Short mmCIF file of C-alpha atoms in Angstrom, two decimals:
data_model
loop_
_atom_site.label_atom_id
_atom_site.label_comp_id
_atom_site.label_asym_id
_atom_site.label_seq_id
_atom_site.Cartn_x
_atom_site.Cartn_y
_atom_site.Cartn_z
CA UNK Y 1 73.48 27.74 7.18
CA UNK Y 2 75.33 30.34 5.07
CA UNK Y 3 75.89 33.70 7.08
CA UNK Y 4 74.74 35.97 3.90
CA UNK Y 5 71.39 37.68 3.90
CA UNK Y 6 69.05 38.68 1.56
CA UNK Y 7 67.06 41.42 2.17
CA UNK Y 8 63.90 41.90 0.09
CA UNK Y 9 62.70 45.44 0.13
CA UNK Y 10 59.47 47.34 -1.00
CA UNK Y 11 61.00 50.92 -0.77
CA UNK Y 12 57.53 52.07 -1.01
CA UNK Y 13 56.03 50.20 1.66
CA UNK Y 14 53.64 51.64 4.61
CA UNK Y 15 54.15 55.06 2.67
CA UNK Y 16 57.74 55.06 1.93
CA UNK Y 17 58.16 53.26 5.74
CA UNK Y 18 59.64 50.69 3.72
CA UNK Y 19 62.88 52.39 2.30
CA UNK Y 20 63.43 53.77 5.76
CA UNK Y 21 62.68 50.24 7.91
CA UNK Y 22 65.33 48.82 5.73
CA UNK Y 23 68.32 50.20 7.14
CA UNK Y 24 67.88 49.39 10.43
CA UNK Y 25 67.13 46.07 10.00
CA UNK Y 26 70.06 45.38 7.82
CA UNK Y 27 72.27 47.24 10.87
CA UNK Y 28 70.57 44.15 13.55
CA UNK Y 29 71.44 42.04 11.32
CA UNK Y 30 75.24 42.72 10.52
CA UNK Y 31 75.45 43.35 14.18
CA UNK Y 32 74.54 40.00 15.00
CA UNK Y 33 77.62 38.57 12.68
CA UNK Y 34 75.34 38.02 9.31
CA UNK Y 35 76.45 40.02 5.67
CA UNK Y 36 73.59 41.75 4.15
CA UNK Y 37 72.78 41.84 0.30
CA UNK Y 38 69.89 43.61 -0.57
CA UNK Y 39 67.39 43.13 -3.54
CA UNK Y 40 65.01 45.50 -4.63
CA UNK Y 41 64.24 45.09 -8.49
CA UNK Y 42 62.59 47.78 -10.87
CA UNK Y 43 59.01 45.98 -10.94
CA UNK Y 44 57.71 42.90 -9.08
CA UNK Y 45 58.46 40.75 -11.34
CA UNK Y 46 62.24 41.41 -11.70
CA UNK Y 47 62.43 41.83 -7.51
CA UNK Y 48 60.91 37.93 -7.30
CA UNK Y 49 62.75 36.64 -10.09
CA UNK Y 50 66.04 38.33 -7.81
CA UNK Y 51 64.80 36.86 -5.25
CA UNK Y 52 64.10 33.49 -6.39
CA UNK Y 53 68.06 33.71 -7.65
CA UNK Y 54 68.75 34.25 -4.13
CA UNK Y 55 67.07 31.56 -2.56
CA UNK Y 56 68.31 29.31 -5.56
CA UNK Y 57 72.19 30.71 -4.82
CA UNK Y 58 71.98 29.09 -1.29
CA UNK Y 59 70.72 32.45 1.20
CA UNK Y 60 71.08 31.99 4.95
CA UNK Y 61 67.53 33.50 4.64
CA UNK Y 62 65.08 35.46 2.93
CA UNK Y 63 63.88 38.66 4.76
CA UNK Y 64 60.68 40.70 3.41
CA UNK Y 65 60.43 44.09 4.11
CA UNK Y 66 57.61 45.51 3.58
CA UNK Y 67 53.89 44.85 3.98
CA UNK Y 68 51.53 42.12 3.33
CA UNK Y 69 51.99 42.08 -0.27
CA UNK Y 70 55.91 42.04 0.01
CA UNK Y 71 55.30 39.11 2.35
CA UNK Y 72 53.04 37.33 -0.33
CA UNK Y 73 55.76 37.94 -3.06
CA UNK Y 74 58.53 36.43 -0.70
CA UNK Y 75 56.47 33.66 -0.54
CA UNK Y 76 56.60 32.67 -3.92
CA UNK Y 77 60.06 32.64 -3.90
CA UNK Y 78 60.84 30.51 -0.92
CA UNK Y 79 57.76 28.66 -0.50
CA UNK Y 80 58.03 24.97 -0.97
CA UNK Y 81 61.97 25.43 0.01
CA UNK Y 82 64.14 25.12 3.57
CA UNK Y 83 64.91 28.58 3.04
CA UNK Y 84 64.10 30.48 6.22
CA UNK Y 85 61.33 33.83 5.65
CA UNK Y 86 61.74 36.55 8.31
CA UNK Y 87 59.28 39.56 8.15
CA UNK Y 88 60.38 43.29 8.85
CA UNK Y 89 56.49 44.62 9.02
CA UNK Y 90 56.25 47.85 7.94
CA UNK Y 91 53.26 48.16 5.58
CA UNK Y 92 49.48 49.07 6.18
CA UNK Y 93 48.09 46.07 7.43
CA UNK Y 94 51.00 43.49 8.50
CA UNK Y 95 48.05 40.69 8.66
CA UNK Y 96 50.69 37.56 8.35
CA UNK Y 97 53.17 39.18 10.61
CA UNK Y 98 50.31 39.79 13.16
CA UNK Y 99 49.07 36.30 12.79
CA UNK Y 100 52.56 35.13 13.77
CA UNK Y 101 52.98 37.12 16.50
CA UNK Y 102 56.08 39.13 15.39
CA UNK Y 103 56.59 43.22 15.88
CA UNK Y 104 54.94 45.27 13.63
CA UNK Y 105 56.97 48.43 12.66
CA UNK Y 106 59.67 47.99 14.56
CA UNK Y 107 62.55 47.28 12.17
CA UNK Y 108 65.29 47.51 14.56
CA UNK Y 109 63.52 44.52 16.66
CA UNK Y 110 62.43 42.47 13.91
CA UNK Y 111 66.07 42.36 12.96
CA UNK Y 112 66.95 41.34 16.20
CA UNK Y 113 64.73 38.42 16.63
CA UNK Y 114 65.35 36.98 13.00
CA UNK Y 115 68.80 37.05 14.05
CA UNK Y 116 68.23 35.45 16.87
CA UNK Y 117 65.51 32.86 15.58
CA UNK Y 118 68.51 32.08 12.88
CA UNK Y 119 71.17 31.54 15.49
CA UNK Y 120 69.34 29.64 17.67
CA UNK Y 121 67.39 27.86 15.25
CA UNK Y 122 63.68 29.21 16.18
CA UNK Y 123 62.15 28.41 12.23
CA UNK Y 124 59.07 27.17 12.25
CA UNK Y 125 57.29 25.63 9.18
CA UNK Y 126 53.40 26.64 9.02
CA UNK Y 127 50.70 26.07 6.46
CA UNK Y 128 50.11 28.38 3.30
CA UNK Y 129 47.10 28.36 0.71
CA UNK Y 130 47.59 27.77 -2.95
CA UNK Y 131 45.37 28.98 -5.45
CA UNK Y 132 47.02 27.75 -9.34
CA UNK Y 133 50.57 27.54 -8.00
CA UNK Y 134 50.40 31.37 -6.50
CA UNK Y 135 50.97 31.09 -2.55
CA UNK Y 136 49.51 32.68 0.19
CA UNK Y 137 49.53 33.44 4.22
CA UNK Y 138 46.66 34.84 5.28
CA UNK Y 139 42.95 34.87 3.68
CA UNK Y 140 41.63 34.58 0.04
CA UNK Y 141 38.60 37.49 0.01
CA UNK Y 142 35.67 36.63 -2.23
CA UNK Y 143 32.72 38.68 -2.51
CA UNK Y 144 31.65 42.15 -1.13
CA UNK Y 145 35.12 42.83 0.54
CA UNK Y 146 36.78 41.82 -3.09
CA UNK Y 147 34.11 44.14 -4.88
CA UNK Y 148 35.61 46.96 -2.35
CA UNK Y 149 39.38 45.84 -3.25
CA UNK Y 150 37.96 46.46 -6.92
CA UNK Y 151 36.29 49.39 -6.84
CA UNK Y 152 39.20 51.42 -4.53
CA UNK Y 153 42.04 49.90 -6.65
CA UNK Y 154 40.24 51.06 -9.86
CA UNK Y 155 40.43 54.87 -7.54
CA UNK Y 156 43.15 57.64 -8.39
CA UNK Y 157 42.00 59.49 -5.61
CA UNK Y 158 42.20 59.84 -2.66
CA UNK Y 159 45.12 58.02 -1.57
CA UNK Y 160 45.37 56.09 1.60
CA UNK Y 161 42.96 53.67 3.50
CA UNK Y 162 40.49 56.49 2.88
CA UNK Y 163 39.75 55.35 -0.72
CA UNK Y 164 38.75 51.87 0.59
CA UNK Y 165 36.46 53.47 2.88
CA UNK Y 166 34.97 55.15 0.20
CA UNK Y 167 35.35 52.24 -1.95
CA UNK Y 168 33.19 50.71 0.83
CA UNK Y 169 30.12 53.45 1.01
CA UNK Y 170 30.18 52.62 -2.59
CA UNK Y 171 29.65 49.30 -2.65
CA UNK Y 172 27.12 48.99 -0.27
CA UNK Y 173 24.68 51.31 -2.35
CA UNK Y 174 24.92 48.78 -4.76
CA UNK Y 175 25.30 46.27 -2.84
CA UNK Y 176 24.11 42.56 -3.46
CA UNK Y 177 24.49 38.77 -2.38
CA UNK Y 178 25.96 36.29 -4.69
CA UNK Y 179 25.01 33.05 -6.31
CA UNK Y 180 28.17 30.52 -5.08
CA UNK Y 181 28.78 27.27 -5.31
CA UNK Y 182 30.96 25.91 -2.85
CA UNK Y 183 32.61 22.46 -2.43
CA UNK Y 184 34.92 21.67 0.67
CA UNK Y 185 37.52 18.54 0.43
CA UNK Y 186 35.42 16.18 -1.74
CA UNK Y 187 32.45 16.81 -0.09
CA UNK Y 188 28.95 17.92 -1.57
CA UNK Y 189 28.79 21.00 -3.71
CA UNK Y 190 26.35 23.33 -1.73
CA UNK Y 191 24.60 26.54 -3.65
CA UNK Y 192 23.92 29.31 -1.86
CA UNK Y 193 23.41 33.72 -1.60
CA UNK Y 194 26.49 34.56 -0.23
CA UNK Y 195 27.54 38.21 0.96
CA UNK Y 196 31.24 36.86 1.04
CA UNK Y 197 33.12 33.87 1.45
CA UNK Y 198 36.78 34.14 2.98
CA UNK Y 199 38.93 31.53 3.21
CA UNK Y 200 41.40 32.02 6.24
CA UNK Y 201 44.69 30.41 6.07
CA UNK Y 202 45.64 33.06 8.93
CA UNK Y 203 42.56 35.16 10.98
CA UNK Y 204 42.75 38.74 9.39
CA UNK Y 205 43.25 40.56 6.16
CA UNK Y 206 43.03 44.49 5.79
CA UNK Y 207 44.93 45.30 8.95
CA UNK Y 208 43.40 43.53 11.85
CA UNK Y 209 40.10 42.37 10.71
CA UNK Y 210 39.67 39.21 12.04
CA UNK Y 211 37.42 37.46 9.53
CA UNK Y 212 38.60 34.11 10.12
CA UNK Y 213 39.39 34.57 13.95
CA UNK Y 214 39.48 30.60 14.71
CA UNK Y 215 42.40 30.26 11.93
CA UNK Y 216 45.72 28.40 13.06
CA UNK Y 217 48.15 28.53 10.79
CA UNK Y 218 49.54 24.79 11.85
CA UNK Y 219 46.75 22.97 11.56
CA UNK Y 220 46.54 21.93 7.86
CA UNK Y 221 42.97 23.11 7.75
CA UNK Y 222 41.35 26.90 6.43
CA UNK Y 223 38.94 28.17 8.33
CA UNK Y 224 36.04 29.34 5.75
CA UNK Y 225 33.73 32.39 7.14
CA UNK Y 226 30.41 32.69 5.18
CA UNK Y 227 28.04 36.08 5.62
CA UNK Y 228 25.04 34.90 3.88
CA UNK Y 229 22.45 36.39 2.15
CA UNK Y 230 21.50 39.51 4.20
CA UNK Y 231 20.31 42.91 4.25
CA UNK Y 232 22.53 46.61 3.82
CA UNK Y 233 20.98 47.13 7.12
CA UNK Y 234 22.34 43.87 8.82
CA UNK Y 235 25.79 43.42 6.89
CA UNK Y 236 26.56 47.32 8.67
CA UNK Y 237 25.57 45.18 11.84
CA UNK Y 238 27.72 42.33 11.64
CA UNK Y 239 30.73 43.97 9.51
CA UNK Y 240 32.12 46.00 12.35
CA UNK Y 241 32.21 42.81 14.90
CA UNK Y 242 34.97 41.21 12.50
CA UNK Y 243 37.82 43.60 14.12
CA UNK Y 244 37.08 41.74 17.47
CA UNK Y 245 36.41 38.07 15.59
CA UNK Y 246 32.70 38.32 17.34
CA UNK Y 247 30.92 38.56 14.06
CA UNK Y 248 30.87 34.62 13.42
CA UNK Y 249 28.53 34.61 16.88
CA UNK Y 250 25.48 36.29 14.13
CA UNK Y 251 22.99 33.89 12.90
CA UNK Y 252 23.73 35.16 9.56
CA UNK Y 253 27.58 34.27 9.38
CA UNK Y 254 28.58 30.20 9.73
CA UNK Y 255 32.01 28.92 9.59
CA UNK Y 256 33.75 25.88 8.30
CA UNK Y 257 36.46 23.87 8.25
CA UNK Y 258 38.66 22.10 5.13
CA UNK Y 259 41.83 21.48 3.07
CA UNK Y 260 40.15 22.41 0.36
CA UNK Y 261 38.09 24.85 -1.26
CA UNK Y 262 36.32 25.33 -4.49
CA UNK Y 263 34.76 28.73 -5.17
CA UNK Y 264 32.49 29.49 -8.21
CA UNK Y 265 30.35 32.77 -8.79
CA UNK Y 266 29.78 35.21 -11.33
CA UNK Y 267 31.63 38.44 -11.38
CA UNK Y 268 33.71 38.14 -8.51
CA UNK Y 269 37.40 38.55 -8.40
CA UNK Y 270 39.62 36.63 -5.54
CA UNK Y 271 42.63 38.11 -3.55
CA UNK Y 272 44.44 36.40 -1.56
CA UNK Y 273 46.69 38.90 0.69
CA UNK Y 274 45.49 41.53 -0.36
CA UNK Y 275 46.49 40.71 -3.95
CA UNK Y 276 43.99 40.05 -6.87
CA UNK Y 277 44.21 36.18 -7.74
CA UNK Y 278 41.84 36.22 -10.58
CA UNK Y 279 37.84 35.69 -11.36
CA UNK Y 280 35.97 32.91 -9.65
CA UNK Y 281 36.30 30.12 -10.09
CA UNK Y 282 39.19 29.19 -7.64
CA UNK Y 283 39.81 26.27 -5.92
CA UNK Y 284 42.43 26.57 -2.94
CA UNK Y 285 44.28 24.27 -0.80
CA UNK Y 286 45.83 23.98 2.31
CA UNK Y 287 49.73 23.05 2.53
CA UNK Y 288 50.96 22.18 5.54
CA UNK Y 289 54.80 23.18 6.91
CA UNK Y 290 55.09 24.93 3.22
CA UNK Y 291 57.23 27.52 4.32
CA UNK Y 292 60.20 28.34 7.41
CA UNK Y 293 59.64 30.82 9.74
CA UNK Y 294 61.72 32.55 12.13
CA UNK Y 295 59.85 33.24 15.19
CA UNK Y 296 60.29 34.82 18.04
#
């Protein structure tokens, strides 16, 4: 393995925690014997074609610094590759960092153990969903929670987590359940009135909410969380159980397990990470050992 480094940055990150986590990771990392580059680009598109350069040049490793969303764009560059992904969490939710049990906002430490991981050769490959050739680590949102990704993205104000809550009150005044039709592997295609249907490659999106909470992300499988058709009154019930994972105990909500997925509804964008994927209809699938690790 080649001692240089790339480190791929979202200076904007977690509030500008990004720009600032940066440094101190790069420091770990030079301390620990490895030389640095760093690659930021002026858009995402130029940062993941960089980045894509890098892991095509030969990188010791690719390091994402940043949030969830600069963790799903590292993916696409190294997924699919040997080229090792280490995570520097610094971002608002820090779902696929959480899911693999690495420090979240602690730059100085994640630069530590992905040195260390690299020396000692602690990479593990684990499973990513693919949705059309786009890759991702932790769940693909369809339904109300999408309709709230939506709506708060569409916001200029307020800034912050505080627009999705508001995104949220929003929605649920004019909120709905949705026709789907749903086929898992080559199973049966089953129609039903579906709140939302997540499909958990990891357990949470959105910072800790553990939709999918019986996800492993070695097991080749998604887990795929259903709220069915239910009342305003019932989804305020069950939603605030998925920080804990206890909301798949309701009678409303039933889980399931497959490779693959195929979504179809009306009006309903996917994201996957956080980031949008398109309008239904998706189909997703389950790729085991697609991309290296370093762990702790």
């Amino acid at each position: 393995m080649t001692s240089e480094i790339t480190l791929f940055v979202n200076p904007t990150a977690g509030r500008g925690r990004g720009a600032h986590a940066a440094q101190p990771a790069a420091s770990a990392l030079r301390a620990a014997g490895f030389s640095v580059r760093t690659v930021l680009g002026e858009n995402a598109a130029d940062a993941l074609a960089r980045a894509r350069e890098a892991v095509a040049d030969g990188t010791g490793a690719l390091v994402a610094v940043g949030g969830d969303g600069m963790a799903n764009l590292a993916l696409q560059a190294v997924a699919g590759t040997r080229t090792p992904l280490g995570l520097v969490a610094v971002g608002t939710g820090n779902d696929f960092a959480r899911a693999l049990g690495l420090p979240v906002r602690d730059p100085a430490a994640s630069g530590r153990l992905i040195a260390e991981a690299l020396k000692g050769d602690r990479l593990r490959d684990v499973d990513l969903g693919r949705v059309n050739g786009t890759w991702f680590g932790t769940v693909l949102a369809s339904g109300f929670d999408s309709r709230v990704n939506d709506r708060g993205n569409r916001m200029r104000w307020p800034v912050g987590r505080f627009k999705y809550d508001l995104a949220m009150l929003a929605e649920l005044a004019a909120f709905r359940p949705f026709a789907y039709r749903i086929t898992l592997d080559d199973g049966e295609t089953r129609e039903i009135e579906a709140t939302l249907v997540a499909v958990g490659n990891g357990a949470s999106y959105g910072g800790g909410m553990r939709i999918c909470p019986g996800a492993v992300l070695g097991d080749g499988l998604f887990d795929i969380t259903v709220v069915g058709n239910c009342s305003r009154t019932t989804l305020l019930k069950v939603f605030p159980k998925v920080y804990r994972g206890t909301h798949v105990d309701h009678p409303v909500v039933t889980v399931h397990r497959a490779a693959r997925v195929e979504l179809v509804a009306e009006g309903i964008t996917g994201y996957a990470d956080g980031e949008p994927l398109g309008p239904l209809p998706l189909t997703a699938e389950c790729i085991p050992g697609a991309v290296r690790v370093a762990l702790p």
